[in-house]
Amino acid sequence: MEETVNDRPEWTALPDLASRKFGGTVMWATDELFAEKENLVNPWVPAHRTETFGPKGQVYDGWETRRHREPGDDQAVVRLGLAGAITGVVVDTAFFKGNYPPFVSVEACAVEGYPSAAELSTVDWDVLVKRGAAAGHTENFFEIGGSKRYTHVRLTMHPDGGVARLRVHGTPIPDPGLLDHGALDLAALENGAVVTGCSNMFYSSPNNLFSPGLAAHQAEGWETARRRDDGNDWVTVRLAGAGVVRFAEFDNSNLKGNAPGWAALSGRDGDGEWVELLPKTRLQPDTRHRFALAEGPEVTEVRLDIYPDGGMARLRLFGALSERGRADLAARFEGAQG
């Protein structure tokens, strides 16, 4: 994947498993007197307006607890929107300058079903970050590099203060028993697909292409910079498992003056060769397009080419897992049980 223009760790390009756009939620917190716990998983960049005071003080786009006058720490429990292996976490203290926690801890657990916060208090938690030092008004990066599948994380502030966002970057690992292997979106992140390459992500991440739901505005899709050469932009995605793609949906909703003029699809077959799935096809702006594909081979990876540049809100690839794909999906799930 093309490198970003900043010095953030490479693993931050992976999906944020805790994000609200994937269904992540903050189930419980010890305290949220100054600012609501739900802000921790907001997908947008933290914002701030100085001298904006409510009845409890300055309004913050984050989670903030009262000052402790007795020993103790503050905690928040997050149910991940996408269960998966955690590669790294970001504890973002944006705009918390004199009120950030000097140390933080992060733990995780894997629990079947939909337990309550009270039930989670009785399970065993694995320590991912053990009392790591945190700075104010910055993104604090903690690399994990784990392979175990988790469903929940717990953030502890030592002892109190404010955190704007908790980002939990990693690779989604779905439960095969909860998928219809004969009819699913093979490119959906929630089904285990992974972005493997991208020509350009100047305006937004290609992960957005494979997120659930419709894009509310153009920033919720993938958009490239304007090309000034004869090339074209592209993105590749490793499918949830080897399978046959039957339908492709190109959704460039909200993209009007920056929609691509054409798009094409190709897939990597069992021999590692790229084969055409859909030839270069004209697109209309701000439109959801669906195309039935000719009976094709089993593929493991798909490449979307847009011509010459622009943006796409969503890419859906509906089809069926092959026997190999089902076996790989099951093996990935079993191997991540820890």
Short mmCIF file of C-alpha atoms in Angstrom, two decimals:
data_model
loop_
_atom_site.label_atom_id
_atom_site.label_comp_id
_atom_site.label_asym_id
_atom_site.label_seq_id
_atom_site.Cartn_x
_atom_site.Cartn_y
_atom_site.Cartn_z
CA MET A 1 0.00 0.00 0.00
CA GLU A 2 1.26 3.48 -0.79
CA GLU A 3 2.96 5.15 2.15
CA THR A 4 1.17 8.03 3.81
CA VAL A 5 2.66 11.52 3.91
CA ASN A 6 3.07 11.57 7.71
CA ASP A 7 5.10 9.68 10.28
CA ARG A 8 2.25 7.67 11.79
CA PRO A 9 3.00 3.93 12.14
CA GLU A 10 2.13 1.79 9.13
CA TRP A 11 -0.33 -0.29 11.16
CA THR A 12 -2.62 2.71 11.57
CA ALA A 13 -3.69 2.13 7.95
CA LEU A 14 -5.50 -1.01 9.15
CA PRO A 15 -9.20 -0.69 10.06
CA ASP A 16 -10.12 0.73 13.45
CA LEU A 17 -11.97 -2.25 14.91
CA ALA A 18 -13.51 -0.09 17.66
CA SER A 19 -14.91 2.61 15.37
CA ARG A 20 -18.55 3.54 15.64
CA LYS A 21 -18.86 3.22 11.86
CA PHE A 22 -18.36 -0.54 12.31
CA GLY A 23 -20.77 -0.68 15.24
CA GLY A 24 -18.28 -0.26 18.08
CA THR A 25 -19.75 1.03 21.33
CA VAL A 26 -18.57 2.12 24.77
CA MET A 27 -20.56 -0.14 27.08
CA TRP A 28 -19.55 1.23 30.45
CA ALA A 29 -17.28 3.69 32.22
CA THR A 30 -16.50 4.40 35.84
CA ASP A 31 -17.22 8.09 35.35
CA GLU A 32 -18.02 10.58 32.57
CA LEU A 33 -18.87 13.73 34.45
CA PHE A 34 -17.15 16.18 32.09
CA ALA A 35 -17.44 14.47 28.69
CA GLU A 36 -19.31 11.41 27.44
CA LYS A 37 -17.63 8.03 27.06
CA GLU A 38 -19.28 7.50 23.64
CA ASN A 39 -16.91 10.04 22.09
CA LEU A 40 -14.04 7.55 22.41
CA VAL A 41 -15.15 5.61 19.30
CA ASN A 42 -16.28 8.47 17.06
CA PRO A 43 -14.77 7.91 13.60
CA TRP A 44 -13.94 11.53 12.83
CA VAL A 45 -10.88 13.51 13.90
CA PRO A 46 -11.41 15.15 17.31
CA ALA A 47 -12.60 18.76 17.12
CA HIS A 48 -12.44 21.58 19.65
CA ARG A 49 -13.91 25.04 20.18
CA THR A 50 -12.24 27.07 22.87
CA GLU A 51 -14.30 28.79 25.55
CA THR A 52 -17.32 26.60 24.84
CA PHE A 53 -18.66 25.98 28.31
CA GLY A 54 -21.62 23.93 29.46
CA PRO A 55 -22.95 23.36 32.96
CA LYS A 56 -20.11 20.91 33.67
CA GLY A 57 -17.26 22.98 32.19
CA GLN A 58 -15.44 23.17 28.85
CA VAL A 59 -17.07 20.97 26.23
CA TYR A 60 -14.68 18.31 24.90
CA ASP A 61 -14.94 15.92 21.96
CA GLY A 62 -13.70 13.04 24.07
CA TRP A 63 -14.15 11.18 27.37
CA GLU A 64 -13.27 13.08 30.52
CA THR A 65 -13.70 12.12 34.18
CA ARG A 66 -13.70 14.21 37.36
CA ARG A 67 -10.51 14.80 39.36
CA HIS A 68 -9.86 12.03 41.86
CA ARG A 69 -9.56 12.97 45.51
CA GLU A 70 -9.08 9.37 46.61
CA PRO A 71 -6.97 6.48 45.24
CA GLY A 72 -8.34 4.73 42.15
CA ASP A 73 -8.34 4.71 38.37
CA ASP A 74 -10.97 5.31 35.69
CA GLN A 75 -11.95 2.68 33.13
CA ALA A 76 -14.08 2.32 30.01
CA VAL A 77 -15.14 -0.92 28.29
CA VAL A 78 -15.55 -0.99 24.51
CA ARG A 79 -17.28 -3.68 22.46
CA LEU A 80 -15.45 -3.85 19.14
CA GLY A 81 -17.52 -3.29 16.03
CA LEU A 82 -15.30 -5.84 14.27
CA ALA A 83 -13.83 -8.70 16.28
CA GLY A 84 -10.28 -9.38 15.21
CA ALA A 85 -6.54 -9.47 15.84
CA ILE A 86 -5.18 -6.22 17.27
CA THR A 87 -1.99 -4.84 15.72
CA GLY A 88 -1.82 -1.57 17.63
CA VAL A 89 -3.83 0.95 19.63
CA VAL A 90 -3.86 4.74 19.60
CA VAL A 91 -4.78 6.64 22.74
CA ASP A 92 -5.44 10.10 21.34
CA THR A 93 -5.43 12.90 23.93
CA ALA A 94 -6.17 15.67 21.40
CA PHE A 95 -6.95 18.99 23.14
CA PHE A 96 -6.48 17.46 26.58
CA LYS A 97 -3.44 19.43 27.76
CA GLY A 98 -3.64 19.97 31.51
CA ASN A 99 -6.14 17.19 32.08
CA TYR A 100 -4.80 14.10 30.30
CA PRO A 101 -3.87 10.86 32.12
CA PRO A 102 -0.09 10.46 32.56
CA PHE A 103 -0.38 6.68 32.17
CA VAL A 104 -2.83 4.35 30.44
CA SER A 105 -3.40 0.60 30.22
CA VAL A 106 -5.27 -1.39 27.58
CA GLU A 107 -6.64 -4.92 28.02
CA ALA A 108 -8.68 -7.19 25.77
CA CYS A 109 -10.86 -10.27 26.01
CA ALA A 110 -12.73 -12.63 23.69
CA VAL A 111 -16.26 -13.56 24.69
CA GLU A 112 -18.97 -15.29 22.68
CA GLY A 113 -22.41 -13.78 22.33
CA TYR A 114 -23.41 -10.41 23.72
CA PRO A 115 -22.40 -10.17 27.39
CA SER A 116 -23.27 -7.20 29.57
CA ALA A 117 -20.64 -4.95 31.13
CA ALA A 118 -21.28 -6.62 34.49
CA GLU A 119 -20.67 -10.07 32.99
CA LEU A 120 -17.44 -8.87 31.41
CA SER A 121 -16.12 -7.84 34.82
CA THR A 122 -15.88 -11.52 35.76
CA VAL A 123 -13.85 -12.74 32.73
CA ASP A 124 -10.08 -12.89 32.27
CA TRP A 125 -8.53 -9.97 30.38
CA ASP A 126 -5.23 -10.06 28.49
CA VAL A 127 -2.92 -7.07 29.01
CA LEU A 128 -2.02 -5.36 25.73
CA VAL A 129 -0.52 -2.15 27.12
CA LYS A 130 0.76 -2.26 30.71
CA ARG A 131 0.72 1.21 32.24
CA GLY A 132 2.17 3.01 29.23
CA ALA A 133 3.26 6.62 29.52
CA ALA A 134 0.93 9.06 27.74
CA ALA A 135 1.46 12.64 26.64
CA GLY A 136 -1.15 15.36 26.35
CA HIS A 137 -2.67 16.72 23.14
CA THR A 138 -1.13 13.99 20.98
CA GLU A 139 -1.66 10.54 19.51
CA ASN A 140 0.01 8.00 21.77
CA PHE A 141 0.90 4.92 19.71
CA PHE A 142 1.24 1.45 21.24
CA GLU A 143 2.18 -1.41 18.93
CA ILE A 144 0.66 -4.77 19.87
CA GLY A 145 1.33 -7.08 16.93
CA GLY A 146 -1.02 -9.76 18.22
CA SER A 147 -2.69 -12.61 16.35
CA LYS A 148 -5.38 -13.58 18.88
CA ARG A 149 -9.00 -12.66 18.13
CA TYR A 150 -10.65 -10.26 20.58
CA THR A 151 -14.19 -8.93 20.93
CA HIS A 152 -13.80 -6.29 23.68
CA VAL A 153 -11.14 -3.88 24.98
CA ARG A 154 -10.82 -2.04 28.28
CA LEU A 155 -9.04 1.32 28.62
CA THR A 156 -7.75 2.40 32.03
CA MET A 157 -6.59 5.93 32.82
CA HIS A 158 -4.12 6.20 35.68
CA PRO A 159 -5.60 7.86 37.60
CA ASP A 160 -8.11 10.09 35.74
CA GLY A 161 -8.40 12.76 33.04
CA GLY A 162 -9.44 12.88 29.43
CA VAL A 163 -8.92 10.86 26.24
CA ALA A 164 -10.37 12.02 22.93
CA ARG A 165 -10.27 8.74 20.98
CA LEU A 166 -9.33 5.11 21.41
CA ARG A 167 -8.35 3.59 18.06
CA VAL A 168 -7.92 -0.19 17.91
CA HIS A 169 -6.26 -1.06 14.62
CA GLY A 170 -6.12 -4.61 13.37
CA THR A 171 -7.44 -7.33 11.09
CA PRO A 172 -11.08 -8.42 11.28
CA ILE A 173 -11.63 -12.14 11.91
CA PRO A 174 -15.30 -13.14 11.57
CA ASP A 175 -16.97 -16.17 13.09
CA PRO A 176 -17.59 -18.54 10.13
CA GLY A 177 -20.64 -19.93 11.90
CA LEU A 178 -22.36 -16.56 11.53
CA LEU A 179 -21.82 -16.22 7.76
CA ASP A 180 -23.79 -17.56 4.80
CA HIS A 181 -20.93 -19.07 2.81
CA GLY A 182 -23.05 -19.39 -0.31
CA ALA A 183 -24.10 -15.74 -0.56
CA LEU A 184 -22.07 -12.94 1.01
CA ASP A 185 -20.08 -9.81 0.24
CA LEU A 186 -16.63 -11.25 -0.32
CA ALA A 187 -15.02 -7.80 -0.05
CA ALA A 188 -16.61 -6.67 3.23
CA LEU A 189 -14.20 -5.95 6.08
CA GLU A 190 -16.69 -7.47 8.53
CA ASN A 191 -16.44 -10.74 6.58
CA GLY A 192 -12.65 -10.78 6.81
CA ALA A 193 -11.50 -9.00 3.65
CA VAL A 194 -8.26 -6.98 3.83
CA VAL A 195 -7.01 -4.11 1.65
CA THR A 196 -3.66 -5.18 0.16
CA GLY A 197 -2.69 -2.24 -2.05
CA CYS A 198 -3.69 1.20 -3.21
CA SER A 199 -2.29 3.63 -5.77
CA ASN A 200 -3.33 6.76 -3.87
CA MET A 201 -5.28 7.65 -0.73
CA PHE A 202 -4.71 11.37 -0.56
CA TYR A 203 -8.17 12.32 0.66
CA SER A 204 -9.40 9.18 2.40
CA SER A 205 -8.66 5.56 3.21
CA PRO A 206 -9.48 2.70 0.84
CA ASN A 207 -10.82 0.82 3.88
CA ASN A 208 -13.89 3.02 3.51
CA LEU A 209 -14.78 1.19 0.30
CA PHE A 210 -15.49 -1.99 2.22
CA SER A 211 -17.22 -0.52 5.29
CA PRO A 212 -20.82 -1.39 6.19
CA GLY A 213 -23.79 0.75 5.21
CA LEU A 214 -24.07 3.65 2.82
CA ALA A 215 -21.66 6.59 2.80
CA ALA A 216 -23.30 9.70 4.25
CA HIS A 217 -20.98 12.06 2.36
CA GLN A 218 -17.95 11.89 0.08
CA ALA A 219 -15.43 11.82 2.94
CA GLU A 220 -16.80 8.41 3.94
CA GLY A 221 -15.58 6.84 0.69
CA TRP A 222 -12.19 6.49 -1.01
CA GLU A 223 -10.93 9.47 -2.99
CA THR A 224 -7.61 10.04 -4.75
CA ALA A 225 -5.74 13.18 -5.72
CA ARG A 226 -6.14 14.52 -9.27
CA ARG A 227 -3.84 12.74 -11.67
CA ARG A 228 -1.69 14.80 -14.03
CA ASP A 229 -0.31 11.88 -16.04
CA ASP A 230 -1.59 9.11 -18.29
CA GLY A 231 -2.08 6.53 -15.53
CA ASN A 232 -5.09 5.49 -13.47
CA ASP A 233 -5.82 4.76 -9.83
CA TRP A 234 -6.52 1.35 -8.32
CA VAL A 235 -7.05 -0.59 -5.11
CA THR A 236 -6.65 -4.31 -4.35
CA VAL A 237 -8.44 -6.34 -1.70
CA ARG A 238 -7.86 -9.86 -0.42
CA LEU A 239 -11.28 -11.43 -0.27
CA ALA A 240 -12.81 -12.93 2.85
CA GLY A 241 -11.85 -16.25 1.30
CA ALA A 242 -11.34 -17.81 -2.10
CA GLY A 243 -14.62 -17.68 -3.99
CA VAL A 244 -16.59 -16.83 -7.10
CA VAL A 245 -17.83 -13.25 -7.54
CA ARG A 246 -21.27 -13.12 -9.14
CA PHE A 247 -22.24 -9.45 -8.79
CA ALA A 248 -20.24 -6.24 -8.43
CA GLU A 249 -21.61 -3.00 -7.08
CA PHE A 250 -19.78 0.27 -7.77
CA ASP A 251 -21.31 2.95 -5.56
CA ASN A 252 -20.05 6.48 -6.13
CA SER A 253 -22.87 8.18 -4.23
CA ASN A 254 -22.06 11.77 -3.17
CA LEU A 255 -19.25 11.94 -5.75
CA LYS A 256 -20.35 14.28 -8.50
CA GLY A 257 -17.52 16.37 -9.94
CA ASN A 258 -14.94 13.86 -8.73
CA ALA A 259 -16.45 10.52 -9.78
CA PRO A 260 -14.34 8.28 -12.06
CA GLY A 261 -15.47 8.06 -15.65
CA TRP A 262 -14.91 4.32 -15.93
CA ALA A 263 -14.06 1.30 -13.79
CA ALA A 264 -12.86 -2.26 -14.32
CA LEU A 265 -12.43 -5.38 -12.17
CA SER A 266 -9.88 -8.16 -12.30
CA GLY A 267 -9.24 -11.11 -9.99
CA ARG A 268 -6.25 -13.23 -9.01
CA ASP A 269 -6.95 -16.90 -9.74
CA GLY A 270 -5.54 -20.06 -8.18
CA ASP A 271 -2.41 -19.83 -10.33
CA GLY A 272 -1.70 -16.30 -9.18
CA GLU A 273 -2.66 -14.83 -12.55
CA TRP A 274 -4.89 -11.79 -12.99
CA VAL A 275 -8.03 -12.46 -15.01
CA GLU A 276 -10.71 -10.04 -16.17
CA LEU A 277 -13.96 -10.04 -14.19
CA LEU A 278 -15.51 -6.89 -15.66
CA PRO A 279 -14.08 -4.92 -18.59
CA LYS A 280 -13.64 -1.16 -18.49
CA THR A 281 -17.18 0.13 -18.03
CA ARG A 282 -18.59 3.64 -18.08
CA LEU A 283 -19.95 5.04 -14.81
CA GLN A 284 -22.34 7.86 -13.96
CA PRO A 285 -21.68 10.27 -11.07
CA ASP A 286 -23.52 9.94 -7.76
CA THR A 287 -24.93 6.53 -8.69
CA ARG A 288 -25.04 2.98 -7.35
CA HIS A 289 -24.18 0.66 -10.24
CA ARG A 290 -24.71 -3.10 -10.09
CA PHE A 291 -23.33 -5.49 -12.68
CA ALA A 292 -23.88 -9.23 -13.10
CA LEU A 293 -20.54 -10.89 -13.87
CA ALA A 294 -19.99 -13.70 -16.31
CA GLU A 295 -19.33 -17.09 -14.75
CA GLY A 296 -15.74 -16.73 -13.64
CA PRO A 297 -12.98 -18.64 -11.88
CA GLU A 298 -12.32 -18.91 -8.19
CA VAL A 299 -10.35 -15.83 -7.10
CA THR A 300 -8.61 -14.86 -3.89
CA GLU A 301 -7.94 -11.17 -4.54
CA VAL A 302 -9.67 -8.49 -6.62
CA ARG A 303 -8.36 -5.30 -8.17
CA LEU A 304 -10.56 -2.29 -8.86
CA ASP A 305 -9.23 0.13 -11.50
CA ILE A 306 -10.82 3.56 -11.80
CA TYR A 307 -10.15 5.80 -14.79
CA PRO A 308 -8.44 8.10 -14.53
CA ASP A 309 -8.90 9.08 -10.86
CA GLY A 310 -11.55 10.26 -8.43
CA GLY A 311 -13.55 8.57 -5.74
CA MET A 312 -15.78 5.62 -4.94
CA ALA A 313 -18.07 5.38 -1.92
CA ARG A 314 -18.40 1.59 -1.70
CA LEU A 315 -17.36 -1.55 -3.57
CA ARG A 316 -19.45 -4.67 -2.99
CA LEU A 317 -18.50 -8.06 -4.43
CA PHE A 318 -21.33 -10.52 -3.90
CA GLY A 319 -20.70 -14.21 -4.42
CA ALA A 320 -19.92 -17.52 -2.73
CA LEU A 321 -16.95 -18.98 -0.92
CA SER A 322 -15.39 -22.02 -2.54
CA GLU A 323 -14.49 -25.11 -0.52
CA ARG A 324 -10.96 -23.75 -0.19
CA GLY A 325 -12.31 -20.39 0.91
CA ARG A 326 -14.48 -21.96 3.58
CA ALA A 327 -11.58 -24.00 4.88
CA ASP A 328 -9.27 -20.97 4.98
CA LEU A 329 -11.87 -18.88 6.81
CA ALA A 330 -12.37 -21.62 9.40
CA ALA A 331 -8.62 -22.09 9.85
CA ARG A 332 -8.11 -18.34 10.36
CA PHE A 333 -10.81 -18.28 13.03
CA GLU A 334 -9.55 -21.38 14.84
CA GLY A 335 -5.94 -20.15 14.71
CA ALA A 336 -6.91 -16.87 16.41
CA GLN A 337 -8.57 -18.42 19.44
CA GLY A 338 -5.37 -18.22 21.48
#
